[in-house]
Coordinates of C-alpha atoms and ligand atoms in Angstrom, one line a residue:
X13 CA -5.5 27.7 19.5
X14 CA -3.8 26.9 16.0
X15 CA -1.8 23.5 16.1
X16 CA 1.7 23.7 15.8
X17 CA 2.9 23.5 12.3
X18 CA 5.0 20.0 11.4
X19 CA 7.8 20.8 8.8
X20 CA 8.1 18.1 6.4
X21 CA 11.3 18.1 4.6
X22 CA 11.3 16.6 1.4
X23 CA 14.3 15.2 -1.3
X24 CA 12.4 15.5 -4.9
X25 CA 14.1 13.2 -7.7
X26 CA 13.1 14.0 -11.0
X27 CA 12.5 17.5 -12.3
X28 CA 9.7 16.5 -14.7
X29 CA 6.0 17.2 -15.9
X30 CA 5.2 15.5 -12.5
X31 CA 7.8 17.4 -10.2
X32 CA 7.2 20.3 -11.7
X33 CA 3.5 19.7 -10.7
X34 CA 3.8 19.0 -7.1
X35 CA 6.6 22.4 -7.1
X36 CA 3.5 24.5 -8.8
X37 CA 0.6 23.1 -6.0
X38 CA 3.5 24.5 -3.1
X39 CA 4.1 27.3 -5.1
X40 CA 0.5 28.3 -5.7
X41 CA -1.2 26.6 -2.6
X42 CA 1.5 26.2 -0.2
X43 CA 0.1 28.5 2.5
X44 CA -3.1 27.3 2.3
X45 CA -2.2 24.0 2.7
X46 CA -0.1 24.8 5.8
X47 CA -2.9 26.1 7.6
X48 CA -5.4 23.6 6.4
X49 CA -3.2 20.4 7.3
X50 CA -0.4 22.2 9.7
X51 CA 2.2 20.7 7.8
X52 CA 4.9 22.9 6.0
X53 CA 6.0 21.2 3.2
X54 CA 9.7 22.3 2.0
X55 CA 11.7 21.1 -0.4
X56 CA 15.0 20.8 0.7
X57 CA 16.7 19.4 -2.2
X58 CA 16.2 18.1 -6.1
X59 CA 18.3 15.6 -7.7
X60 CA 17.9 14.9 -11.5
X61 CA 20.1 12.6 -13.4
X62 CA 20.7 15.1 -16.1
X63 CA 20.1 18.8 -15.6
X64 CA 22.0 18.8 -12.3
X65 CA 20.3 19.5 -8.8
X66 CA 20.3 21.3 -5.7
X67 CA 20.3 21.9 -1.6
X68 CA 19.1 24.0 0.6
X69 CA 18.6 22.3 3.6
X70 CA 16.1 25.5 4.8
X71 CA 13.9 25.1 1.8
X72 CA 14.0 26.1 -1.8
X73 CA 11.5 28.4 -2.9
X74 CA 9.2 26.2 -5.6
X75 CA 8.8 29.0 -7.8
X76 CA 12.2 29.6 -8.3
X77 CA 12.9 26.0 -9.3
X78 CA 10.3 26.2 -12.2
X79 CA 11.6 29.4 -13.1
X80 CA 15.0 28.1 -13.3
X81 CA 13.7 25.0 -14.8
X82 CA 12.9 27.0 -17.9
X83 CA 16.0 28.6 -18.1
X84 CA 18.7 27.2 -20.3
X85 CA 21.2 27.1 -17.1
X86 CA 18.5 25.0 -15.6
X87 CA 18.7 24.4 -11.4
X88 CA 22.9 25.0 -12.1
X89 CA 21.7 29.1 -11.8
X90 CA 20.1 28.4 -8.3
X91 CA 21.7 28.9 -5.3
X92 CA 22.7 25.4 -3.5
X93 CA 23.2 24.0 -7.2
X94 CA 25.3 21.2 -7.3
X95 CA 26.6 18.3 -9.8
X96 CA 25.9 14.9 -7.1
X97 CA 24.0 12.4 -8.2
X98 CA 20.8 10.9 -6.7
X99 CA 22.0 8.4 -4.4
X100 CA 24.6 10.7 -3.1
X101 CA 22.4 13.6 -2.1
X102 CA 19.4 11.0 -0.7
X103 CA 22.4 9.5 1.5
X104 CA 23.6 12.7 2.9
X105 CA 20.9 15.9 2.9
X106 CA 18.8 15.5 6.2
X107 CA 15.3 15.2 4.8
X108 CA 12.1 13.6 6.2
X109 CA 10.5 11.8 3.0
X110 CA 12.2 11.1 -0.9
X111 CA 9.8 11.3 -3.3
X112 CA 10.9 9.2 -6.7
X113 CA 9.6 11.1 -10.0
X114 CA 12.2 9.7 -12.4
X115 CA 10.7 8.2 -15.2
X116 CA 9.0 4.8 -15.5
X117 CA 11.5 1.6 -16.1
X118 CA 8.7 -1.6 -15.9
X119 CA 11.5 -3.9 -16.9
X120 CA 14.0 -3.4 -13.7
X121 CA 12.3 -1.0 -11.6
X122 CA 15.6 1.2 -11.6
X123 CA 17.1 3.5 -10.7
X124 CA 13.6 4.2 -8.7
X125 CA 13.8 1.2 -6.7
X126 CA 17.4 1.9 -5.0
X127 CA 16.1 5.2 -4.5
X128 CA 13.5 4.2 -3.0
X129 CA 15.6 1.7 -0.9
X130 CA 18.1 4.4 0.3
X131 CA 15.5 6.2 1.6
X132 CA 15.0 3.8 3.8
X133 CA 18.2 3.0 4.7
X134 CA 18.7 6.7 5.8
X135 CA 15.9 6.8 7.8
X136 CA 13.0 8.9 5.5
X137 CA 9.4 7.7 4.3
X138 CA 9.4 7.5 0.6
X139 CA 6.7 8.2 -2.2
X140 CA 6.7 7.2 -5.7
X141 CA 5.2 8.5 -8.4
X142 CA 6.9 6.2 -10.4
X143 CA 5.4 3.0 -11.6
X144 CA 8.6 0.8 -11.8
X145 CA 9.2 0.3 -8.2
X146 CA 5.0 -0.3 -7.8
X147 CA 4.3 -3.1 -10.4
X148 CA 8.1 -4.3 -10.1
X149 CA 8.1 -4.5 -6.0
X150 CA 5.4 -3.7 -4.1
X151 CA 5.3 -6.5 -1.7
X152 CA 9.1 -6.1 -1.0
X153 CA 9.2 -2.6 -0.5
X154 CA 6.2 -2.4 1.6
X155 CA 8.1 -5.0 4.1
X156 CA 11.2 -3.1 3.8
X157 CA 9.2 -0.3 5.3
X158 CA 7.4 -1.7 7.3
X159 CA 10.1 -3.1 8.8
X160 CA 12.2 0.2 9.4
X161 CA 8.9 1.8 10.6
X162 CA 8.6 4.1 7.4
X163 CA 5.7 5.1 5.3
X164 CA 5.6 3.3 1.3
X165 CA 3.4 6.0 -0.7
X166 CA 2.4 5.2 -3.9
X167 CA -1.0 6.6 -4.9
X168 CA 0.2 8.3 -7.9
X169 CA 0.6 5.1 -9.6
X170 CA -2.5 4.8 -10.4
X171 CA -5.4 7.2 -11.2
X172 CA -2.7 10.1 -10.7
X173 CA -4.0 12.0 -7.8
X174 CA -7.3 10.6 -7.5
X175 CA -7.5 8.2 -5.0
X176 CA -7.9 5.1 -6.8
X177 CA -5.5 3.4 -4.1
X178 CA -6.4 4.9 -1.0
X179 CA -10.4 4.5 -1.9
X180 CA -9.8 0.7 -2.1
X181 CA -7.2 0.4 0.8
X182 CA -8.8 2.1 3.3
X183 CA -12.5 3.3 2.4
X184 CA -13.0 -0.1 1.1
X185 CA -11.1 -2.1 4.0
X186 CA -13.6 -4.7 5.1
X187 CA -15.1 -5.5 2.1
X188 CA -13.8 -8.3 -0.2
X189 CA -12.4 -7.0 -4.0
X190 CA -12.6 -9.3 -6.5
X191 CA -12.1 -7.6 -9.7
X192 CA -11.1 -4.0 -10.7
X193 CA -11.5 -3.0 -14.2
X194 CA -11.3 0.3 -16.3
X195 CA -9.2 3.2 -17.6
X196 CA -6.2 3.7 -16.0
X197 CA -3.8 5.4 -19.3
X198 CA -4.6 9.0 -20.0
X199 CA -2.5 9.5 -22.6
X200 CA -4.4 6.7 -24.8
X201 CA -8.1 8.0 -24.0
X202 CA -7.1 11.4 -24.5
X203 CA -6.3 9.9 -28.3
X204 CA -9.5 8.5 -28.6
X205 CA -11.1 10.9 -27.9
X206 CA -9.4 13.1 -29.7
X207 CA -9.6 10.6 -32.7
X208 CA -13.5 10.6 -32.2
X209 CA -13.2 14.1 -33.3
X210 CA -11.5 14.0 -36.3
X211 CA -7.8 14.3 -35.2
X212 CA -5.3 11.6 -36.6
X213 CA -3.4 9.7 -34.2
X214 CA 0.2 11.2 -34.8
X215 CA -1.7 14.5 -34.0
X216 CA -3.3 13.1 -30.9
X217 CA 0.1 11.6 -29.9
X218 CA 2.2 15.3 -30.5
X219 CA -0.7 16.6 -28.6
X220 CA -0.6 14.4 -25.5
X221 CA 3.1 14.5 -25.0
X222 CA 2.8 18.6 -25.4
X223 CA 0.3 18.5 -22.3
X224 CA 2.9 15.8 -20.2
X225 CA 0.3 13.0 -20.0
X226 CA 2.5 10.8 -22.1
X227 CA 6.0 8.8 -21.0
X228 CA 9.5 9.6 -21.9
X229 CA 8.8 7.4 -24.3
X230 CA 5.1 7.0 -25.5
X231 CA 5.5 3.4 -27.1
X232 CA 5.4 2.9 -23.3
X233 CA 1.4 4.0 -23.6
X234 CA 0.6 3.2 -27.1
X235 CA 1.2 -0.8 -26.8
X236 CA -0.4 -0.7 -23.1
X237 CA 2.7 -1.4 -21.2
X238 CA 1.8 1.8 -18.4
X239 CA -1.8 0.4 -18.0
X240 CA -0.4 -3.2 -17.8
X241 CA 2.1 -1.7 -15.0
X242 CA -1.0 -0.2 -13.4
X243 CA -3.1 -3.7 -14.0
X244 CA -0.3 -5.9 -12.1
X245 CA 0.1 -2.3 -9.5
X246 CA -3.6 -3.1 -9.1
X247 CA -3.6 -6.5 -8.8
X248 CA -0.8 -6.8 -6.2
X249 CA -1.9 -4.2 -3.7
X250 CA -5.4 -4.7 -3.9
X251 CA -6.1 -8.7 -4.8
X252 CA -2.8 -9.6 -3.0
X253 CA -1.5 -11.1 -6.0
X254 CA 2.2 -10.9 -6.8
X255 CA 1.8 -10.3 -10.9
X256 CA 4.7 -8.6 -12.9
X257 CA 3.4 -6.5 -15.7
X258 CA 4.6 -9.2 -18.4
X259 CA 1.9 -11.6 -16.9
X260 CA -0.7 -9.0 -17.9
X261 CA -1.9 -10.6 -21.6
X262 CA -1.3 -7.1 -23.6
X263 CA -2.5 -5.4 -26.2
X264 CA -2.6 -1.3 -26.7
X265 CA -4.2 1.1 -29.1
X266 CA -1.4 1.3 -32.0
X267 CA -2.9 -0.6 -34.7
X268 CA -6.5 1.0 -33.9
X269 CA -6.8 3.7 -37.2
X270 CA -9.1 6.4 -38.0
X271 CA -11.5 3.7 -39.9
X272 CA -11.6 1.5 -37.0
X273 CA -13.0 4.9 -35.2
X274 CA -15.3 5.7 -37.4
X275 CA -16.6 2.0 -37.7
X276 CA -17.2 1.8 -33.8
X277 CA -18.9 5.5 -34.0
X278 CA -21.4 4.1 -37.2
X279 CA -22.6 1.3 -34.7
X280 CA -23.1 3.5 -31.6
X281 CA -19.9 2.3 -30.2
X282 CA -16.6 3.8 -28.9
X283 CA -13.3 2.2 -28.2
X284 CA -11.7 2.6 -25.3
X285 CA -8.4 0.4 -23.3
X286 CA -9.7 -1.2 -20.7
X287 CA -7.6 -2.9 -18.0
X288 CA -8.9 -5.3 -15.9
X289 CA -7.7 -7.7 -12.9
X290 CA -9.8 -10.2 -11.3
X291 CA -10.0 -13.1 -9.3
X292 CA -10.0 -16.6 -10.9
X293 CA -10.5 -19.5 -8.6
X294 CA -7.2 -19.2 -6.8
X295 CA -5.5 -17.0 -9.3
X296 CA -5.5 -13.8 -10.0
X297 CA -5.5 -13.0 -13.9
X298 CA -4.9 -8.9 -15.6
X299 CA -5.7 -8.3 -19.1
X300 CA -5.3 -4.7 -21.2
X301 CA -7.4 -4.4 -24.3
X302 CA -8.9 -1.9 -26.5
X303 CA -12.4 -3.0 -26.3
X304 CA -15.7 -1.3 -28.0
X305 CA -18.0 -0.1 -25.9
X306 CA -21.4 1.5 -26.3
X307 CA -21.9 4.8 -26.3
X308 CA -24.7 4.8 -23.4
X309 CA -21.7 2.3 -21.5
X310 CA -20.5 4.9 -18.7
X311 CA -16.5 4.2 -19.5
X312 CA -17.7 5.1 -22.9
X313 CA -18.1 8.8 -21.3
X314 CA -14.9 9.0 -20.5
X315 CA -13.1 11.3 -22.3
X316 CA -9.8 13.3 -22.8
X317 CA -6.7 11.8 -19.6
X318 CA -9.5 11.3 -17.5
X319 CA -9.2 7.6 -16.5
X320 CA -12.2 5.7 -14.3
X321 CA -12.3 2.4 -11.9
X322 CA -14.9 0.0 -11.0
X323 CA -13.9 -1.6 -7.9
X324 CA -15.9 -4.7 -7.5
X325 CA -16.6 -5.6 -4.3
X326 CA -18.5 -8.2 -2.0
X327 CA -20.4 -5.7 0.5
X328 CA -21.1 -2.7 -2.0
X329 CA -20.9 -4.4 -5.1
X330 CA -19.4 -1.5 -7.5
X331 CA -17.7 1.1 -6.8
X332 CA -16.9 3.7 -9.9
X333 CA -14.3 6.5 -9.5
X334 CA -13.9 8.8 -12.4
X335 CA -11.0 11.7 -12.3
X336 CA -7.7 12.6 -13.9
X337 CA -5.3 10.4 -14.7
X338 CA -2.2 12.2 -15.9
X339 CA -0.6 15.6 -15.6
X340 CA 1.9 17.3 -13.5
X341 CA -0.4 19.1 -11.1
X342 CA -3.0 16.2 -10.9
X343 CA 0.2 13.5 -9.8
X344 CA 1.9 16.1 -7.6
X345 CA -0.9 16.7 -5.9
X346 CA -0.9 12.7 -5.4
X347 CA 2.4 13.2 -3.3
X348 CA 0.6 16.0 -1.3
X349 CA -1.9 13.5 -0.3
X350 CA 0.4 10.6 0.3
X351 CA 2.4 13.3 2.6
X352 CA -0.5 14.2 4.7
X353 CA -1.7 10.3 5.0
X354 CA 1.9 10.0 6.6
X355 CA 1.4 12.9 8.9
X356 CA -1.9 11.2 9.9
X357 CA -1.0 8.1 10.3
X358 CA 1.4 9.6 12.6
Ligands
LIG427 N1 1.5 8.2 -19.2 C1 0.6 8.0 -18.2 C2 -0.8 8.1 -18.7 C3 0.9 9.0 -17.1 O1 -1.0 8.6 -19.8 O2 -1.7 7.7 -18.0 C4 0.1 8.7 -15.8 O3 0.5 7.5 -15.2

C-alpha cells in the first residue's frame, strides 16, 4: 500500500541563486521526490524585500516563479502577487515551515533572524540557508525551538547541500569532535583554481558571481568573512562553543596575486583557505587562512566551489567529506534535506 502523502507547505524568503535552486529541484524533481519521501512539498508563498512576492495558499507552480523571475515584471505578473513585506506574509499565510534565503548579514544576523523568530512565533519549523542567524545565534534559536516544539534547520550553512552538519550531528553522535578543519568558501577555491590555470583574479571573481557561488557582496568571500561565519557556525554547533565570527583570527585570499600562484605551483604547492576550529584546553579557538599546501595534500585536490571537511574525532579519528559548496541547486537541495529530516523526526 503507498503511504499517505504529507503536504508540507512552505513560505520561501528570498528569490535568489539559492531560492531559485530549491524552486528548480521541485520543479524538475518534485514528483519524484513525492513518491520517494511521501512528502509534497508546495510553495505557498515568496516574500522578497525588493522584487515584490506572492500567495497562493494551494501552491505556486515552481516553474512559473523562475519563469516570472526572469521577466522584467518579476513575481508582480503572477497570480497571488502582492506588495507585503516579509514579516507580514510569515505572520499571516498558513504555512508549515519558513525557509530564510535572504542574503547573509554576519554583523546583526537581520532581517534573517526576526524571520526566523516569527516563524516560530506563528507556529512553523524554520530553515535557513542563511548564515547570519547560524554564526550570529545558534544557541538561542535552537532553544527558542526547542522550546515551542519546532524544527531549527540549518544545514545549508555549511557545505551547501552536502551534509557537513548532519554527518557530524547525527552520524557522528557518540564520538567526541575535537577539531574540524578545511574548505568551506566555494567562491574563493573556485578562484584558485581558476588562478592555477592562468585566469586573473578579477576574471575568476566576474566568473564566480556569474555562476551564484559568490555573496551579494563578494568582499564578503574574498577577506574570509563567509568561511569565518562557517568557522564560528562550526564551532558552535559542533564543539559547543559560543564564538561570533569576529573571534575567528581572519585573513582571506585578496592580497594572494598571480605570482604568489605561480610561486606555490614552482615548489609543488597550491594555496588554498583553510578554516579550522579546534579545541584548546577549555577553549575553543577558529582560524581562516590561505595556507600552501602540497600538491599530493588531499585538500590540495580540491578544486573549482567544491569545499571538503575533516572532522576529527575521538572513535574514528578523521572523517573527510568532499562535495559542493555553493550554488543554487546544491543549497536548495540542502532545504529539501532539512525538510525531510523534519518529516522524520516526526
Ligand atoms: N559565497 C558562499 C561560497 C556561498 O562561496 O561558499 C555558499 O555559502
Amino acid at each position: 500500500m503507498t503511504p499517505p502523502v504529507t503536504v508540507c507547505r512552505v513560505i520561501l524568503i528570498g528569490f535568489g541563486a539559492v531560492g531559485r535552486g530549491f524552486a528548480t529541484i521541485l520543479a524538475q524533481h518534485g514528483e519524484r521526490l513525492r513518491r520517494q519521501s511521501a512528502i509534497d512539498i508546495r510553495i505557498v508563498a515568496v516574500a522578497t524585500h525588493s522584487r515584490g512576492a506572492v500567495i497562493d495558499p494551494s501552491g505556486i507552480a515552481p516553474d512559473a516563479l523562475l519563469a516570472a523571475s526572469e521577466q522584467p515584471g518579476g513575481l508582480a505578473a503572477l497570480p497571488g502577487a502582492a506588495t507585503r513585506a516579509p514579516l507580514d506574509i510569515i505572520r499571516t499565510t498558513p504555512a508549515d515551515v519558513v525557509v530564510e534565503a535572504t542574503w547573509t548579514d554576519l554583523v546583526t544576523g537581520e532581517p534573517a533572524i526576526s524571520h526566523i523568530r516569527a516563524a516560530f512565533a506563528a507556529g512553523m519549523h524554520a530553515i535557513t540557508v542563511n548564515k547570519g542567524p547560524a554564526a550570529l545565534a545558534l544557541r538561542a534559536l535552537r532553544d527558542e525551538a526547542a522550546a515551542c516544539g519546532r524544527f531549527f534547520g540549518f544545514e545549508g550553512t555549511v557545505m551547501a547541500g552536502t551534509p557537513s552538519l548532519r554527518l557530524a550531528l547525527e552520524a557522528l553522535e557518540g564520538c567526541a569532535i575535537h577539531q574540524v578543519s578545511g574548505i568551506v568558501n566555494g567562491t574563493t577555491n573556485f578562484i584558485l583554481s581558476q588562478m592555477e590555470h592562468g585566469m586573473d583574479y578579477a576574471a575568476a571573481l566576474a566568473e564566480a558571481q556569474r555562476l551564484g557561488f559568490a555573496e551579494a557582496d563578494p568582499t564578503g568571500d574574498v577577506e574570509g568573512f563567509d568561511a569565518a561565519g562557517k568557522a564560528a557556525i562550526l564551532a558552535n554547533a559542533l564543539l559547543d562553543a559560543t564564538l561570533r565570527p569576529e573571534d575567528v583570527a581572519r585573513q582571506g585570499i585578496s592580497q594572494l596575486g598571480a605570482a604568489d600562484v605561480a610561486a606555490a605551483a614552482a615548489a609543488g604547492e597550491r594555496w588554498r583557505l583553510i578554516a579550522r576550529v579546534w579545541r584548546d584546553g577549555d577553549q575553543v579557538r577558529a582560524a581562516v587562512a590561505p595556507t600552501r599546501l602540497p600538491q599530493s595534500h588531499p585538500l590540495a585536490g580540491v578544486t573549482g566551489a567544491t569545499n571538503a571537511l575533516t572532522i576529527s574525532t575521538d572513535l574514528l579519528g578523521d572523517v573527510t567529506l568532499i562535495g559542493p559548496g555553493a550554488g543554487g541547486v546544491a543549497t536548495g537541495f540542502a532545504v529539501v534535506s532539512d525538510i525531510l529530516a523534519l518529516y522524520r523526526r516526526r
